[in-house]
Amino acid sequence: MKIISQYYGSILILGRSNAGKSTLLNTLIGKKISIISHKINTTNYSITGIYNKGSYQIKYIDTPGNIFYNNNIINSLKNNEYNYILFILDRNKWNFIENKFVKILNQTNIPIILILNKIDKINNKSILLPYINFLKNKIKFIYLFMVSAKYKLYTIDINNIICKNLPKKKHQYPKNYITNQTEEIILKEIIRESIIKYLHKELPYLIDIKVFFYKKFKIIPNKIKIFLLIKNINQKKIIIGKNATTLKLIKYRSEKSIEKFFKKKINLNIWIKIK
Ligand SMILES: Nc1nc2c(ncn2[C@@H]2O[C@H](COP(=O)(O)OP(=O)(O)OP(=O)(O)O)[C@@H](O)[C@H]2O)c(=O)[nH]1
Ligand SMILES: [Mg+2]
């Protein structure tokens, strides 16, 4: 019997908040598992996504933008726990935040792949060449990709190059495994994404989401009851909105996204409760 070699590696995705890390993760693994928004600090914990292609398996780890006080991440970098780092830049935005990343990246021996994201938004392409020269002086990298994570431009090349450079190693996850998140977490994250979209300022970050009796179900039910736990009546009024329009929008968008992810009809019953 011919034994086919397996190749495996883990990749950490780093970059400032809003650079498009979660968008890129979703594009790379071909399924939306990490929530996205135009506001900062959307991702608040590390999310794993697995890419499978034949004998290749890649574990991508999406991170929050602000990792500077996250000892787990910092130590894992110092201990060289990843095969590569994808360091994502929002176009030619480079300021003290990127410099802070460089300081951390200088403490590891992990090879860095630089991703210049959102190229669809760069009209004047002549800025690119001088910018690449600037980057060469700022940070040591082995590859540079210019992509649009949102519009899936040139992103396939990232998977291909990484596959080509993976070490021979047994796959760590079953073929159909795509994320470390449980169905309950995915459900909450999808609802959180809608809440961030329709509510302003810091309120979305103050809401706790509870899924009612979810653990009773082995698979996701068609009727889901959730509680949004908040601090006071004012917050409740804001979430409901004038003529309940805000709540309706949150419900509608959440239902559509949950249906898309779980591929079944969903009726979301949202209750708001003051803690
Ligand atoms: N035009 C354009 N927009 C993009 C692209 N990639 C991401 N975005 C947008 O940028 C915003 C931020 O994307 P996210 O993927 O949530 O960014 P993030 O780096 O994960 O942000 P945090 O989770 O807060 O750290 C969203 O509005 C995305 O739609 C791109 O290639 N082109
Ligand atoms: Mg994110």
PDB file of C-alpha atoms and ligand atoms in Angstrom:
ATOM      1  CA  MET A   1       0.000   0.000   0.000  1.00  0.00           C
ATOM      2  CA  LYS A   2       1.293   3.436  -0.898  1.00  0.00           C
ATOM      3  CA  ILE A   3       1.445   5.755   2.079  1.00  0.00           C
ATOM      4  CA  ILE A   4       0.728   9.366   1.183  1.00  0.00           C
ATOM      5  CA  SER A   5       2.748  11.904   3.156  1.00  0.00           C
ATOM      6  CA  GLN A   6       0.863  14.520   5.127  1.00  0.00           C
ATOM      7  CA  TYR A   7       1.902  18.128   5.555  1.00  0.00           C
ATOM      8  CA  TYR A   8       0.737  20.309   8.403  1.00  0.00           C
ATOM      9  CA  GLY A   9       1.468  23.705   9.892  1.00  0.00           C
ATOM     10  CA  SER A  10      -0.025  26.404  12.072  1.00  0.00           C
ATOM     11  CA  ILE A  11      -0.145  30.065  11.136  1.00  0.00           C
ATOM     12  CA  LEU A  12      -0.849  33.037  13.371  1.00  0.00           C
ATOM     13  CA  ILE A  13      -2.693  35.991  11.835  1.00  0.00           C
ATOM     14  CA  LEU A  14      -1.638  39.306  13.341  1.00  0.00           C
ATOM     15  CA  GLY A  15      -2.340  42.936  12.576  1.00  0.00           C
ATOM     16  CA  ARG A  16      -4.026  46.063  13.873  1.00  0.00           C
ATOM     17  CA  SER A  17      -7.741  46.088  14.586  1.00  0.00           C
ATOM     18  CA  ASN A  18      -9.765  46.563  11.386  1.00  0.00           C
ATOM     19  CA  ALA A  19      -6.906  45.485   9.082  1.00  0.00           C
ATOM     20  CA  GLY A  20      -9.077  42.606   7.834  1.00  0.00           C
ATOM     21  CA  LYS A  21      -7.671  39.606   9.749  1.00  0.00           C
ATOM     22  CA  SER A  22     -11.025  37.908  10.260  1.00  0.00           C
ATOM     23  CA  THR A  23     -12.089  38.643   6.695  1.00  0.00           C
ATOM     24  CA  LEU A  24      -8.875  37.028   5.479  1.00  0.00           C
ATOM     25  CA  LEU A  25      -9.321  33.977   7.724  1.00  0.00           C
ATOM     26  CA  ASN A  26     -12.829  33.437   6.346  1.00  0.00           C
ATOM     27  CA  THR A  27     -11.608  33.829   2.778  1.00  0.00           C
ATOM     28  CA  LEU A  28      -8.665  31.485   3.267  1.00  0.00           C
ATOM     29  CA  ILE A  29     -10.725  28.658   4.705  1.00  0.00           C
ATOM     30  CA  GLY A  30     -13.718  29.342   2.462  1.00  0.00           C
ATOM     31  CA  LYS A  31     -16.314  29.709   5.210  1.00  0.00           C
ATOM     32  CA  LYS A  32     -17.357  32.549   7.431  1.00  0.00           C
ATOM     33  CA  ILE A  33     -16.337  31.465  10.919  1.00  0.00           C
ATOM     34  CA  SER A  34     -15.007  34.727  12.313  1.00  0.00           C
ATOM     35  CA  ILE A  35     -17.207  37.784  12.624  1.00  0.00           C
ATOM     36  CA  ILE A  36     -16.379  40.991  10.805  1.00  0.00           C
ATOM     37  CA  SER A  37     -17.276  44.619  11.257  1.00  0.00           C
ATOM     38  CA  HIS A  38     -16.095  48.034  10.239  1.00  0.00           C
ATOM     39  CA  LYS A  39     -15.642  48.945  13.908  1.00  0.00           C
ATOM     40  CA  ILE A  40     -12.494  48.278  15.889  1.00  0.00           C
ATOM     41  CA  ASN A  41     -12.019  45.428  18.377  1.00  0.00           C
ATOM     42  CA  THR A  42     -14.477  43.078  16.725  1.00  0.00           C
ATOM     43  CA  THR A  43     -12.603  39.864  17.432  1.00  0.00           C
ATOM     44  CA  ASN A  44     -12.091  39.443  21.158  1.00  0.00           C
ATOM     45  CA  TYR A  45     -10.430  36.028  21.424  1.00  0.00           C
ATOM     46  CA  SER A  46      -8.362  33.733  19.211  1.00  0.00           C
ATOM     47  CA  ILE A  47     -10.352  31.808  16.615  1.00  0.00           C
ATOM     48  CA  THR A  48      -9.012  28.792  14.800  1.00  0.00           C
ATOM     49  CA  GLY A  49      -9.886  27.880  11.223  1.00  0.00           C
ATOM     50  CA  ILE A  50      -8.639  24.765   9.435  1.00  0.00           C
ATOM     51  CA  TYR A  51      -7.853  24.661   5.719  1.00  0.00           C
ATOM     52  CA  ASN A  52      -7.743  21.215   4.126  1.00  0.00           C
ATOM     53  CA  LYS A  53      -6.508  20.394   0.678  1.00  0.00           C
ATOM     54  CA  GLY A  54      -5.471  16.830  -0.145  1.00  0.00           C
ATOM     55  CA  SER A  55      -2.371  15.996   1.847  1.00  0.00           C
ATOM     56  CA  TYR A  56      -2.094  19.544   3.195  1.00  0.00           C
ATOM     57  CA  GLN A  57      -3.660  20.924   6.351  1.00  0.00           C
ATOM     58  CA  ILE A  58      -3.204  24.451   7.674  1.00  0.00           C
ATOM     59  CA  LYS A  59      -4.363  25.726  11.016  1.00  0.00           C
ATOM     60  CA  TYR A  60      -4.997  29.487  10.868  1.00  0.00           C
ATOM     61  CA  ILE A  61      -5.407  31.406  14.102  1.00  0.00           C
ATOM     62  CA  ASP A  62      -7.206  34.754  13.991  1.00  0.00           C
ATOM     63  CA  THR A  63      -6.394  37.140  16.842  1.00  0.00           C
ATOM     64  CA  PRO A  64      -7.788  40.359  18.327  1.00  0.00           C
ATOM     65  CA  GLY A  65      -6.081  43.500  17.064  1.00  0.00           C
ATOM     66  CA  ASN A  66      -4.779  44.450  20.483  1.00  0.00           C
ATOM     67  CA  ILE A  67      -2.490  41.576  21.454  1.00  0.00           C
ATOM     68  CA  PHE A  68       0.044  43.708  23.241  1.00  0.00           C
ATOM     69  CA  TYR A  69      -1.032  42.653  26.736  1.00  0.00           C
ATOM     70  CA  ASN A  70      -2.038  39.122  25.787  1.00  0.00           C
ATOM     71  CA  ASN A  71       0.611  36.989  27.488  1.00  0.00           C
ATOM     72  CA  ASN A  72      -0.590  33.768  25.857  1.00  0.00           C
ATOM     73  CA  ILE A  73      -0.009  35.158  22.381  1.00  0.00           C
ATOM     74  CA  ILE A  74       3.205  36.982  23.247  1.00  0.00           C
ATOM     75  CA  ASN A  75       4.688  33.878  24.895  1.00  0.00           C
ATOM     76  CA  SER A  76       3.596  31.606  22.062  1.00  0.00           C
ATOM     77  CA  LEU A  77       5.477  33.916  19.692  1.00  0.00           C
ATOM     78  CA  LYS A  78       8.583  33.914  21.850  1.00  0.00           C
ATOM     79  CA  ASN A  79       8.386  30.107  21.944  1.00  0.00           C
ATOM     80  CA  ASN A  80       8.148  29.978  18.138  1.00  0.00           C
ATOM     81  CA  GLU A  81       4.927  27.944  18.273  1.00  0.00           C
ATOM     82  CA  TYR A  82       3.861  28.699  14.686  1.00  0.00           C
ATOM     83  CA  ASN A  83       5.291  27.835  11.293  1.00  0.00           C
ATOM     84  CA  TYR A  84       4.533  31.267   9.865  1.00  0.00           C
ATOM     85  CA  ILE A  85       3.022  34.569  10.837  1.00  0.00           C
ATOM     86  CA  LEU A  86       0.686  36.407   8.527  1.00  0.00           C
ATOM     87  CA  PHE A  87       1.157  40.049   9.399  1.00  0.00           C
ATOM     88  CA  ILE A  88      -1.697  42.015   7.850  1.00  0.00           C
ATOM     89  CA  LEU A  89      -1.469  45.656   6.931  1.00  0.00           C
ATOM     90  CA  ASP A  90      -4.393  47.892   6.095  1.00  0.00           C
ATOM     91  CA  ARG A  91      -3.086  49.288   2.803  1.00  0.00           C
ATOM     92  CA  ASN A  92      -0.225  51.717   3.420  1.00  0.00           C
ATOM     93  CA  LYS A  93      -1.334  52.610   6.914  1.00  0.00           C
ATOM     94  CA  TRP A  94       1.807  52.235   8.976  1.00  0.00           C
ATOM     95  CA  ASN A  95       2.182  54.061  12.258  1.00  0.00           C
ATOM     96  CA  PHE A  96       3.134  53.428  15.872  1.00  0.00           C
ATOM     97  CA  ILE A  97       0.811  50.424  16.029  1.00  0.00           C
ATOM     98  CA  GLU A  98       2.730  48.594  13.308  1.00  0.00           C
ATOM     99  CA  ASN A  99       5.980  49.614  15.017  1.00  0.00           C
ATOM    100  CA  LYS A 100       4.654  47.984  18.194  1.00  0.00           C
ATOM    101  CA  PHE A 101       4.006  44.784  16.264  1.00  0.00           C
ATOM    102  CA  VAL A 102       7.519  44.883  14.825  1.00  0.00           C
ATOM    103  CA  LYS A 103       8.967  45.088  18.346  1.00  0.00           C
ATOM    104  CA  ILE A 104       7.150  41.884  19.245  1.00  0.00           C
ATOM    105  CA  LEU A 105       7.925  40.176  15.951  1.00  0.00           C
ATOM    106  CA  ASN A 106      11.617  40.900  16.435  1.00  0.00           C
ATOM    107  CA  GLN A 107      11.512  38.640  19.485  1.00  0.00           C
ATOM    108  CA  THR A 108      10.606  35.551  17.462  1.00  0.00           C
ATOM    109  CA  ASN A 109      12.308  33.486  14.787  1.00  0.00           C
ATOM    110  CA  ILE A 110       9.062  32.642  13.029  1.00  0.00           C
ATOM    111  CA  PRO A 111       9.157  33.606   9.329  1.00  0.00           C
ATOM    112  CA  ILE A 112       6.816  36.442   8.490  1.00  0.00           C
ATOM    113  CA  ILE A 113       4.546  36.652   5.485  1.00  0.00           C
ATOM    114  CA  LEU A 114       3.444  40.212   4.923  1.00  0.00           C
ATOM    115  CA  ILE A 115      -0.063  40.828   3.624  1.00  0.00           C
ATOM    116  CA  LEU A 116      -0.946  44.174   2.187  1.00  0.00           C
ATOM    117  CA  ASN A 117      -4.728  44.049   2.389  1.00  0.00           C
ATOM    118  CA  LYS A 118      -7.571  46.118   0.868  1.00  0.00           C
ATOM    119  CA  ILE A 119      -5.758  46.740  -2.420  1.00  0.00           C
ATOM    120  CA  ASP A 120      -9.198  47.183  -3.993  1.00  0.00           C
ATOM    121  CA  LYS A 121      -9.268  50.521  -2.153  1.00  0.00           C
ATOM    122  CA  ILE A 122      -5.932  51.723  -3.506  1.00  0.00           C
ATOM    123  CA  ASN A 123      -6.642  53.769  -6.615  1.00  0.00           C
ATOM    124  CA  ASN A 124      -3.207  55.200  -7.079  1.00  0.00           C
ATOM    125  CA  LYS A 125      -1.097  52.073  -7.557  1.00  0.00           C
ATOM    126  CA  SER A 126       2.080  54.124  -7.965  1.00  0.00           C
ATOM    127  CA  ILE A 127       2.333  54.410  -4.174  1.00  0.00           C
ATOM    128  CA  LEU A 128       2.979  50.687  -3.933  1.00  0.00           C
ATOM    129  CA  LEU A 129       6.567  50.418  -5.073  1.00  0.00           C
ATOM    130  CA  PRO A 130       7.965  53.080  -2.693  1.00  0.00           C
ATOM    131  CA  TYR A 131       5.830  51.580   0.058  1.00  0.00           C
ATOM    132  CA  ILE A 132       7.308  48.106  -0.506  1.00  0.00           C
ATOM    133  CA  ASN A 133      10.791  49.611  -0.241  1.00  0.00           C
ATOM    134  CA  PHE A 134       9.738  51.293   2.974  1.00  0.00           C
ATOM    135  CA  LEU A 135       8.493  47.935   4.309  1.00  0.00           C
ATOM    136  CA  LYS A 136      11.751  46.195   3.462  1.00  0.00           C
ATOM    137  CA  ASN A 137      13.509  48.593   5.795  1.00  0.00           C
ATOM    138  CA  LYS A 138      10.969  48.169   8.537  1.00  0.00           C
ATOM    139  CA  ILE A 139      10.545  44.438   8.837  1.00  0.00           C
ATOM    140  CA  LYS A 140      12.069  41.140   7.705  1.00  0.00           C
ATOM    141  CA  PHE A 141       9.619  39.085   5.643  1.00  0.00           C
ATOM    142  CA  ILE A 142       9.861  36.073   3.354  1.00  0.00           C
ATOM    143  CA  TYR A 143       6.874  36.826   1.123  1.00  0.00           C
ATOM    144  CA  LEU A 144       4.688  39.791   0.413  1.00  0.00           C
ATOM    145  CA  PHE A 145       1.156  39.463  -0.944  1.00  0.00           C
ATOM    146  CA  MET A 146      -1.038  42.292  -2.083  1.00  0.00           C
ATOM    147  CA  VAL A 147      -4.618  41.125  -1.728  1.00  0.00           C
ATOM    148  CA  SER A 148      -8.198  42.019  -1.150  1.00  0.00           C
ATOM    149  CA  ALA A 149      -9.510  39.678   1.543  1.00  0.00           C
ATOM    150  CA  LYS A 150     -13.022  41.041   1.075  1.00  0.00           C
ATOM    151  CA  TYR A 151     -13.182  40.555  -2.689  1.00  0.00           C
ATOM    152  CA  LYS A 152     -11.014  37.408  -2.638  1.00  0.00           C
ATOM    153  CA  LEU A 153      -8.351  38.874  -4.910  1.00  0.00           C
ATOM    154  CA  TYR A 154      -5.055  36.944  -4.965  1.00  0.00           C
ATOM    155  CA  THR A 155      -5.850  35.283  -1.641  1.00  0.00           C
ATOM    156  CA  ILE A 156      -5.629  31.757  -3.067  1.00  0.00           C
ATOM    157  CA  ASP A 157      -1.901  32.348  -3.613  1.00  0.00           C
ATOM    158  CA  ILE A 158      -1.450  32.614   0.161  1.00  0.00           C
ATOM    159  CA  ASN A 159      -2.822  29.098   0.727  1.00  0.00           C
ATOM    160  CA  ASN A 160      -0.784  27.733  -2.160  1.00  0.00           C
ATOM    161  CA  ILE A 161       2.526  29.189  -1.030  1.00  0.00           C
ATOM    162  CA  ILE A 162       1.997  28.097   2.557  1.00  0.00           C
ATOM    163  CA  CYS A 163       1.086  24.550   1.424  1.00  0.00           C
ATOM    164  CA  LYS A 164       4.248  24.370  -0.643  1.00  0.00           C
ATOM    165  CA  ASN A 165       6.346  25.278   2.411  1.00  0.00           C
ATOM    166  CA  LEU A 166       4.682  23.116   5.054  1.00  0.00           C
ATOM    167  CA  PRO A 167       6.756  20.529   6.892  1.00  0.00           C
ATOM    168  CA  LYS A 168       5.929  16.844   6.654  1.00  0.00           C
ATOM    169  CA  LYS A 169       3.708  16.286   9.649  1.00  0.00           C
ATOM    170  CA  LYS A 170       0.596  14.268  10.508  1.00  0.00           C
ATOM    171  CA  HIS A 171      -2.674  16.193  10.208  1.00  0.00           C
ATOM    172  CA  GLN A 172      -3.929  17.326  13.594  1.00  0.00           C
ATOM    173  CA  TYR A 173      -7.627  17.578  12.776  1.00  0.00           C
ATOM    174  CA  PRO A 174     -10.214  15.417  11.000  1.00  0.00           C
ATOM    175  CA  LYS A 175     -10.866  16.380   7.361  1.00  0.00           C
ATOM    176  CA  ASN A 176     -14.294  17.904   8.010  1.00  0.00           C
ATOM    177  CA  TYR A 177     -13.188  19.967  11.023  1.00  0.00           C
ATOM    178  CA  ILE A 178     -13.166  23.675  10.272  1.00  0.00           C
ATOM    179  CA  THR A 179     -13.150  25.583  13.532  1.00  0.00           C
ATOM    180  CA  ASN A 180     -12.489  25.256  17.245  1.00  0.00           C
ATOM    181  CA  GLN A 181     -15.665  27.139  18.034  1.00  0.00           C
ATOM    182  CA  THR A 182     -18.697  25.227  19.267  1.00  0.00           C
ATOM    183  CA  GLU A 183     -22.066  25.734  17.555  1.00  0.00           C
ATOM    184  CA  GLU A 184     -23.189  27.724  20.582  1.00  0.00           C
ATOM    185  CA  ILE A 185     -20.237  30.102  20.303  1.00  0.00           C
ATOM    186  CA  ILE A 186     -20.757  30.521  16.558  1.00  0.00           C
ATOM    187  CA  LEU A 187     -24.392  31.322  17.204  1.00  0.00           C
ATOM    188  CA  LYS A 188     -23.504  33.946  19.809  1.00  0.00           C
ATOM    189  CA  GLU A 189     -20.786  35.426  17.614  1.00  0.00           C
ATOM    190  CA  ILE A 190     -23.185  35.809  14.683  1.00  0.00           C
ATOM    191  CA  ILE A 191     -25.668  37.613  16.925  1.00  0.00           C
ATOM    192  CA  ARG A 192     -22.859  39.769  18.313  1.00  0.00           C
ATOM    193  CA  GLU A 193     -21.868  40.728  14.770  1.00  0.00           C
ATOM    194  CA  SER A 194     -25.407  42.016  14.107  1.00  0.00           C
ATOM    195  CA  ILE A 195     -25.477  43.843  17.428  1.00  0.00           C
ATOM    196  CA  ILE A 196     -22.188  45.578  16.601  1.00  0.00           C
ATOM    197  CA  LYS A 197     -23.606  46.531  13.223  1.00  0.00           C
ATOM    198  CA  TYR A 198     -26.787  48.179  14.501  1.00  0.00           C
ATOM    199  CA  LEU A 199     -25.766  49.564  17.881  1.00  0.00           C
ATOM    200  CA  HIS A 200     -23.299  52.357  18.305  1.00  0.00           C
ATOM    201  CA  LYS A 201     -20.385  53.089  20.541  1.00  0.00           C
ATOM    202  CA  GLU A 202     -19.542  50.806  23.409  1.00  0.00           C
ATOM    203  CA  LEU A 203     -23.002  49.311  24.027  1.00  0.00           C
ATOM    204  CA  PRO A 204     -22.411  46.174  21.895  1.00  0.00           C
ATOM    205  CA  TYR A 205     -19.441  45.299  24.088  1.00  0.00           C
ATOM    206  CA  LEU A 206     -21.547  45.540  27.268  1.00  0.00           C
ATOM    207  CA  ILE A 207     -24.162  43.012  26.213  1.00  0.00           C
ATOM    208  CA  ASP A 208     -23.964  39.409  27.374  1.00  0.00           C
ATOM    209  CA  ILE A 209     -25.647  36.883  25.118  1.00  0.00           C
ATOM    210  CA  LYS A 210     -27.170  33.763  26.636  1.00  0.00           C
ATOM    211  CA  VAL A 211     -28.646  30.952  24.588  1.00  0.00           C
ATOM    212  CA  PHE A 212     -31.566  29.458  26.452  1.00  0.00           C
ATOM    213  CA  PHE A 213     -31.409  25.712  27.156  1.00  0.00           C
ATOM    214  CA  TYR A 214     -29.128  25.313  24.223  1.00  0.00           C
ATOM    215  CA  LYS A 215     -27.221  22.447  25.810  1.00  0.00           C
ATOM    216  CA  LYS A 216     -30.333  20.280  25.641  1.00  0.00           C
ATOM    217  CA  PHE A 217     -30.034  20.143  21.880  1.00  0.00           C
ATOM    218  CA  LYS A 218     -27.547  17.901  20.145  1.00  0.00           C
ATOM    219  CA  ILE A 219     -27.964  19.788  16.878  1.00  0.00           C
ATOM    220  CA  ILE A 220     -28.977  23.371  16.375  1.00  0.00           C
ATOM    221  CA  PRO A 221     -32.809  23.670  16.678  1.00  0.00           C
ATOM    222  CA  ASN A 222     -35.019  25.633  14.287  1.00  0.00           C
ATOM    223  CA  LYS A 223     -36.407  27.712  17.143  1.00  0.00           C
ATOM    224  CA  ILE A 224     -33.768  29.413  19.228  1.00  0.00           C
ATOM    225  CA  LYS A 225     -34.420  31.514  22.278  1.00  0.00           C
ATOM    226  CA  ILE A 226     -31.729  33.924  23.366  1.00  0.00           C
ATOM    227  CA  PHE A 227     -31.353  36.498  26.088  1.00  0.00           C
ATOM    228  CA  LEU A 228     -29.490  39.738  25.768  1.00  0.00           C
ATOM    229  CA  LEU A 229     -28.359  40.579  29.277  1.00  0.00           C
ATOM    230  CA  ILE A 230     -27.877  44.274  29.957  1.00  0.00           C
ATOM    231  CA  LYS A 231     -27.407  46.669  32.861  1.00  0.00           C
ATOM    232  CA  ASN A 232     -30.300  49.124  32.731  1.00  0.00           C
ATOM    233  CA  ILE A 233     -33.569  50.182  31.161  1.00  0.00           C
ATOM    234  CA  ASN A 234     -31.892  52.833  29.013  1.00  0.00           C
ATOM    235  CA  GLN A 235     -29.815  50.197  27.258  1.00  0.00           C
ATOM    236  CA  LYS A 236     -32.978  48.172  26.717  1.00  0.00           C
ATOM    237  CA  LYS A 237     -34.671  51.144  25.040  1.00  0.00           C
ATOM    238  CA  ILE A 238     -31.686  51.644  22.737  1.00  0.00           C
ATOM    239  CA  ILE A 239     -31.555  47.984  21.734  1.00  0.00           C
ATOM    240  CA  ILE A 240     -35.269  47.896  20.953  1.00  0.00           C
ATOM    241  CA  GLY A 241     -35.190  51.223  19.107  1.00  0.00           C
ATOM    242  CA  LYS A 242     -38.031  53.372  17.803  1.00  0.00           C
ATOM    243  CA  ASN A 243     -41.000  51.146  16.852  1.00  0.00           C
ATOM    244  CA  ALA A 244     -38.727  48.195  17.647  1.00  0.00           C
ATOM    245  CA  THR A 245     -36.867  48.728  14.386  1.00  0.00           C
ATOM    246  CA  THR A 246     -33.372  48.151  15.821  1.00  0.00           C
ATOM    247  CA  LEU A 247     -34.337  44.874  17.452  1.00  0.00           C
ATOM    248  CA  LYS A 248     -36.076  43.743  14.265  1.00  0.00           C
ATOM    249  CA  LEU A 249     -32.953  44.493  12.236  1.00  0.00           C
ATOM    250  CA  ILE A 250     -30.753  42.587  14.681  1.00  0.00           C
ATOM    251  CA  LYS A 251     -33.169  39.649  14.593  1.00  0.00           C
ATOM    252  CA  TYR A 252     -33.504  39.591  10.808  1.00  0.00           C
ATOM    253  CA  ARG A 253     -29.785  39.863  10.072  1.00  0.00           C
ATOM    254  CA  SER A 254     -28.874  37.311  12.738  1.00  0.00           C
ATOM    255  CA  GLU A 255     -31.443  34.826  11.413  1.00  0.00           C
ATOM    256  CA  LYS A 256     -30.166  35.152   7.854  1.00  0.00           C
ATOM    257  CA  SER A 257     -26.524  34.667   8.924  1.00  0.00           C
ATOM    258  CA  ILE A 258     -27.331  31.720  11.205  1.00  0.00           C
ATOM    259  CA  GLU A 259     -29.344  30.117   8.380  1.00  0.00           C
ATOM    260  CA  LYS A 260     -26.422  30.578   6.020  1.00  0.00           C
ATOM    261  CA  PHE A 261     -23.949  29.032   8.422  1.00  0.00           C
ATOM    262  CA  PHE A 262     -26.046  26.093   9.621  1.00  0.00           C
ATOM    263  CA  LYS A 263     -27.949  25.629   6.339  1.00  0.00           C
ATOM    264  CA  LYS A 264     -31.378  25.411   7.977  1.00  0.00           C
ATOM    265  CA  LYS A 265     -34.378  27.641   8.648  1.00  0.00           C
ATOM    266  CA  ILE A 266     -34.064  29.514  11.943  1.00  0.00           C
ATOM    267  CA  ASN A 267     -36.524  31.400  14.073  1.00  0.00           C
ATOM    268  CA  LEU A 268     -34.747  33.579  16.585  1.00  0.00           C
ATOM    269  CA  ASN A 269     -36.632  34.637  19.651  1.00  0.00           C
ATOM    270  CA  ILE A 270     -34.766  37.511  21.340  1.00  0.00           C
ATOM    271  CA  TRP A 271     -35.470  38.526  24.923  1.00  0.00           C
ATOM    272  CA  ILE A 272     -33.850  41.449  26.659  1.00  0.00           C
ATOM    273  CA  LYS A 273     -33.201  41.091  30.352  1.00  0.00           C
ATOM    274  CA  ILE A 274     -31.742  43.524  32.857  1.00  0.00           C
ATOM    275  CA  LYS A 275     -29.082  41.837  34.991  1.00  0.00           C
TER     276      LYS A 275
HETATM  277  N1  LIG B   1     -12.491  47.235   0.831  1.00  0.00           N
HETATM  278  C1  LIG B   1     -12.060  46.240   1.591  1.00  0.00           C
HETATM  279  N2  LIG B   1     -12.510  46.114   2.852  1.00  0.00           N
HETATM  280  C2  LIG B   1     -12.045  45.095   3.616  1.00  0.00           C
HETATM  281  C3  LIG B   1     -11.106  44.151   3.108  1.00  0.00           C
HETATM  282  N3  LIG B   1     -10.831  43.274   4.098  1.00  0.00           N
HETATM  283  C4  LIG B   1     -11.575  43.634   5.167  1.00  0.00           C
HETATM  284  N4  LIG B   1     -12.315  44.734   4.888  1.00  0.00           N
HETATM  285  C5  LIG B   1     -13.238  45.443   5.770  1.00  0.00           C
HETATM  286  O1  LIG B   1     -12.508  45.937   6.885  1.00  0.00           O
HETATM  287  C6  LIG B   1     -13.308  45.926   8.060  1.00  0.00           C
HETATM  288  C7  LIG B   1     -12.591  45.176   9.167  1.00  0.00           C
HETATM  289  O2  LIG B   1     -12.491  43.806   8.827  1.00  0.00           O
HETATM  290  P1  LIG B   1     -12.267  42.681   9.923  1.00  0.00           P
HETATM  291  O3  LIG B   1     -11.970  41.422   9.195  1.00  0.00           O
HETATM  292  O4  LIG B   1     -13.357  42.659  10.932  1.00  0.00           O
HETATM  293  O5  LIG B   1     -10.929  43.241  10.624  1.00  0.00           O
HETATM  294  P2  LIG B   1     -10.082  42.612  11.815  1.00  0.00           P
HETATM  295  O6  LIG B   1      -8.644  42.853  11.519  1.00  0.00           O
HETATM  296  O7  LIG B   1     -10.474  41.203  12.067  1.00  0.00           O
HETATM  297  O8  LIG B   1     -10.503  43.549  13.041  1.00  0.00           O
HETATM  298  P3  LIG B   1     -10.555  43.196  14.633  1.00  0.00           P
HETATM  299  O9  LIG B   1     -11.301  41.924  14.817  1.00  0.00           O
HETATM  300  O10 LIG B   1     -11.251  44.370  15.244  1.00  0.00           O
HETATM  301  O11 LIG B   1      -9.112  43.086  15.096  1.00  0.00           O
HETATM  302  C8  LIG B   1     -14.649  45.304   7.652  1.00  0.00           C
HETATM  303  O12 LIG B   1     -15.556  46.347   7.389  1.00  0.00           O
HETATM  304  C9  LIG B   1     -14.301  44.528   6.383  1.00  0.00           C
HETATM  305  O13 LIG B   1     -15.394  44.380   5.498  1.00  0.00           O
HETATM  306  C10 LIG B   1     -10.660  44.318   1.749  1.00  0.00           C
HETATM  307  O14 LIG B   1      -9.857  43.554   1.223  1.00  0.00           O
HETATM  308  N5  LIG B   1     -11.172  45.366   1.046  1.00  0.00           N
HETATM  309 MG    MG B   2     -11.350  40.288  13.653  1.00  0.00          MG
END
